[in-house]
Short mmCIF file of C-alpha atoms and ligand atoms in Angstrom, two decimals:
data_model
loop_
_atom_site.label_atom_id
_atom_site.label_comp_id
_atom_site.label_asym_id
_atom_site.label_seq_id
_atom_site.Cartn_x
_atom_site.Cartn_y
_atom_site.Cartn_z
CA MET A 1 20.03 -22.80 -11.64
CA GLY A 2 19.28 -19.07 -11.89
CA ALA A 3 16.34 -17.27 -10.37
CA ILE A 4 14.13 -17.42 -13.47
CA GLU A 5 14.57 -21.18 -13.82
CA ASN A 6 13.94 -21.66 -10.11
CA LEU A 7 10.81 -19.46 -10.18
CA SER A 8 9.48 -21.08 -13.38
CA GLU A 9 9.70 -24.43 -11.63
CA ARG A 10 7.82 -23.06 -8.64
CA ASN A 11 5.16 -21.67 -10.98
CA THR A 12 4.63 -25.11 -12.49
CA HIS A 13 3.95 -26.39 -8.97
CA PHE A 14 1.66 -23.40 -8.25
CA ALA A 15 -0.38 -23.85 -11.45
CA LYS A 16 -0.84 -27.54 -10.67
CA HIS A 17 -1.61 -27.37 -6.95
CA HIS A 18 -2.60 -23.86 -5.80
CA PHE A 19 -4.12 -21.99 -8.76
CA THR A 20 -7.72 -20.83 -8.27
CA PRO A 21 -9.55 -20.30 -11.58
CA GLY A 22 -12.41 -17.82 -11.97
CA LEU A 23 -11.25 -15.13 -9.54
CA LYS A 24 -12.82 -11.68 -9.98
CA ILE A 25 -10.77 -8.53 -10.70
CA ALA A 26 -12.31 -6.75 -7.69
CA PRO A 27 -10.66 -7.86 -4.42
CA GLN A 28 -12.96 -10.13 -2.43
CA LEU A 29 -12.18 -8.35 0.85
CA LYS A 30 -12.83 -4.91 -0.74
CA THR A 31 -9.40 -3.90 0.46
CA LEU A 32 -6.65 -1.85 -1.12
CA VAL A 33 -3.23 -1.90 0.56
CA ILE A 34 -0.39 0.56 -0.02
CA GLY A 35 2.85 -1.18 0.96
CA CYS A 36 6.64 -1.14 0.57
CA VAL A 37 8.66 -3.01 -2.10
CA ASP A 38 10.87 -4.56 0.60
CA PRO A 39 10.75 -8.34 0.05
CA ARG A 40 10.35 -8.94 3.79
CA VAL A 41 7.01 -7.13 3.94
CA ASP A 42 4.88 -8.53 1.11
CA PRO A 43 1.42 -7.46 2.31
CA ALA A 44 -0.35 -10.62 1.15
CA HIS A 45 2.01 -12.75 3.23
CA ILE A 46 2.12 -10.70 6.41
CA ILE A 47 -1.62 -10.14 6.67
CA GLY A 48 -2.50 -13.58 5.41
CA ALA A 49 -4.41 -12.63 2.26
CA ALA A 50 -5.10 -15.22 -0.42
CA LEU A 51 -5.06 -14.63 -4.18
CA GLY A 52 -7.95 -12.40 -5.20
CA GLU A 53 -8.62 -11.07 -1.70
CA ILE A 54 -6.74 -7.74 -1.67
CA ALA A 55 -5.34 -5.26 -4.18
CA VAL A 56 -1.86 -3.90 -3.45
CA ILE A 57 0.12 -0.86 -4.61
CA ARG A 58 3.80 -1.00 -3.62
CA ASN A 59 6.54 1.62 -3.73
CA ILE A 60 9.61 2.49 -1.65
CA GLY A 61 8.33 2.97 1.88
CA GLY A 62 4.67 2.26 1.14
CA ARG A 63 4.26 6.03 1.01
CA VAL A 64 1.25 8.00 -0.27
CA THR A 65 2.78 9.87 -3.21
CA PRO A 66 1.08 11.75 -6.07
CA ASP A 67 1.60 8.61 -8.21
CA VAL A 68 -0.25 6.49 -5.63
CA LEU A 69 -3.12 8.98 -5.50
CA ALA A 70 -3.36 8.95 -9.31
CA GLU A 71 -3.32 5.16 -9.27
CA ILE A 72 -6.19 5.02 -6.76
CA ALA A 73 -8.18 7.45 -8.92
CA LEU A 74 -7.66 5.11 -11.91
CA LEU A 75 -8.70 2.10 -9.84
CA ALA A 76 -11.86 3.96 -8.89
CA MET A 77 -12.58 4.47 -12.61
CA LEU A 78 -11.90 0.79 -13.27
CA SER A 79 -14.16 -0.38 -10.49
CA SER A 80 -17.01 1.81 -11.75
CA THR A 81 -16.67 0.30 -15.25
CA LEU A 82 -16.87 -3.14 -13.62
CA GLY A 83 -20.11 -2.17 -11.91
CA GLY A 84 -18.78 -1.78 -8.38
CA ALA A 85 -18.00 1.41 -6.50
CA LEU A 86 -14.55 1.70 -4.98
CA GLY A 87 -15.17 3.67 -1.81
CA PRO A 88 -18.12 2.91 0.48
CA GLY A 89 -17.56 -0.36 2.31
CA TRP A 90 -13.91 -0.53 1.25
CA ASP A 91 -10.81 -0.48 3.41
CA LEU A 92 -7.67 1.38 2.39
CA ILE A 93 -4.66 0.30 4.46
CA VAL A 94 -1.35 2.16 4.52
CA LEU A 95 1.12 -0.53 5.58
CA GLN A 96 4.61 0.66 6.45
CA HIS A 97 7.34 -1.06 8.47
CA THR A 98 10.33 -0.76 10.77
CA ASP A 99 13.89 -0.78 9.38
CA CYS A 100 12.68 0.50 5.99
CA GLY A 101 15.28 1.19 3.30
CA ILE A 102 13.69 4.61 2.77
CA LEU A 103 15.52 5.72 5.93
CA ARG A 104 18.78 5.47 3.97
CA LEU A 105 17.52 7.66 1.11
CA GLN A 106 17.07 10.93 3.00
CA ASP A 107 20.50 12.38 2.26
CA PRO A 108 20.74 13.98 -0.21
CA PRO A 109 16.98 14.64 -0.18
CA ASP A 110 16.52 15.45 -3.90
CA LYS A 111 15.38 12.08 -5.27
CA LEU A 112 13.05 11.27 -2.39
CA ALA A 113 11.57 14.78 -2.56
CA ALA A 114 10.92 14.15 -6.27
CA MET A 115 9.01 10.95 -5.39
CA PHE A 116 6.70 13.10 -3.22
CA ASP A 117 6.76 15.95 -5.77
CA ILE A 118 7.88 18.43 -3.12
CA GLU A 119 10.87 20.72 -2.67
CA PRO A 120 13.93 18.99 -1.11
CA ALA A 121 13.96 21.62 1.66
CA THR A 122 10.51 20.45 2.82
CA LEU A 123 11.25 16.71 2.95
CA ASP A 124 11.22 16.83 6.77
CA GLU A 125 7.44 17.31 6.58
CA LYS A 126 7.16 13.71 5.29
CA HIS A 127 8.78 12.33 8.49
CA VAL A 128 10.80 9.74 6.59
CA GLY A 129 12.84 8.94 9.72
CA ASP A 130 9.85 8.17 11.97
CA PRO A 131 7.52 5.39 10.73
CA ARG A 132 4.61 6.29 13.04
CA ALA A 133 4.73 9.95 12.07
CA ALA A 134 5.13 8.96 8.40
CA ILE A 135 1.97 6.87 8.57
CA LYS A 136 -0.01 9.71 10.17
CA THR A 137 1.33 12.11 7.52
CA ASP A 138 0.19 9.81 4.73
CA ILE A 139 -3.25 9.28 6.26
CA ALA A 140 -3.57 13.08 6.39
CA THR A 141 -2.62 13.25 2.70
CA LEU A 142 -5.36 10.74 1.89
CA ARG A 143 -7.82 12.67 4.03
CA HIS A 144 -7.18 15.87 2.08
CA SER A 145 -6.99 14.41 -1.41
CA THR A 146 -9.93 15.01 -3.73
CA LEU A 147 -8.70 12.06 -5.84
CA ILE A 148 -9.70 9.53 -3.20
CA PRO A 149 -13.25 8.20 -3.49
CA GLY A 150 -15.47 9.07 -0.54
CA ALA A 151 -16.42 6.81 2.35
CA PHE A 152 -13.25 4.76 2.12
CA ARG A 153 -12.29 3.48 5.57
CA VAL A 154 -8.62 4.33 6.04
CA SER A 155 -6.15 2.76 8.46
CA GLY A 156 -2.42 3.21 9.02
CA VAL A 157 -0.53 0.10 10.11
CA LEU A 158 3.09 -0.42 11.18
CA TYR A 159 4.70 -3.84 10.66
CA ASP A 160 7.64 -4.80 12.86
CA VAL A 161 10.23 -6.79 10.88
CA GLU A 162 11.70 -8.07 14.15
CA THR A 163 8.51 -9.66 15.52
CA GLY A 164 6.25 -10.17 12.47
CA ARG A 165 3.48 -8.26 14.25
CA THR A 166 1.41 -5.32 13.03
CA GLU A 167 0.21 -2.34 15.06
CA ILE A 168 -2.61 0.00 14.03
CA VAL A 169 -1.13 3.50 14.28
CA ASP A 170 -3.97 5.55 12.80
CA GLY A 171 -7.68 4.92 12.16
CA PRO A 172 -9.73 3.18 11.07
CA GLU A 173 -11.52 6.32 10.00
CA VAL A 174 -14.16 6.80 7.30
CA LEU A 175 -12.82 9.58 5.10
CA ARG A 176 -15.99 11.38 4.13
CA LEU A 177 -19.61 10.45 3.79
CA ASP A 178 -20.32 11.80 0.33
CA PRO A 179 -18.67 9.78 -2.41
CA ILE A 180 -17.20 11.99 -5.13
CA ASP A 181 -17.98 11.28 -8.77
CA VAL A 182 -15.17 9.58 -10.60
ZN1 ZN B 1 10.43 -0.47 3.24
#
């Protein structure tokens, strides 16, 4: 049996036993997580979130890239059309982890620099080789971005793939008091 057959079978079980109808689009915990695509670090699993509780954006490394910022700006638009404001009272969690595959993508730096939309010669500024410094760098990017709705509470968290435990590396910090119009 291939993966699709295996997963279709599991979905049948899910739909029968675990599906929750009537969930809202907006995450119940008012939480947006930026995480890595690594299958060992699925944010919902490692922080124990149920369906409908958190929204997640995943990329290689769980890094704050221009694409992620644009995505958050779109989510802010979406939430305002749904009658809720993404920002005040919300948590934004940058969730990165130890032993990340992004460590193996630094050389040559061209492709990773393109992901950040920076010059390859400046990739060191993203601290790809140091997860704690990378988290602080990304929190700083969020802090300085005009695309991020105001009053978001931002935290940077490191997950250890050896122990299953998380550590808060930066924050929580409320970004700014005045929400920007989106
Ligand atoms: Zn990773």
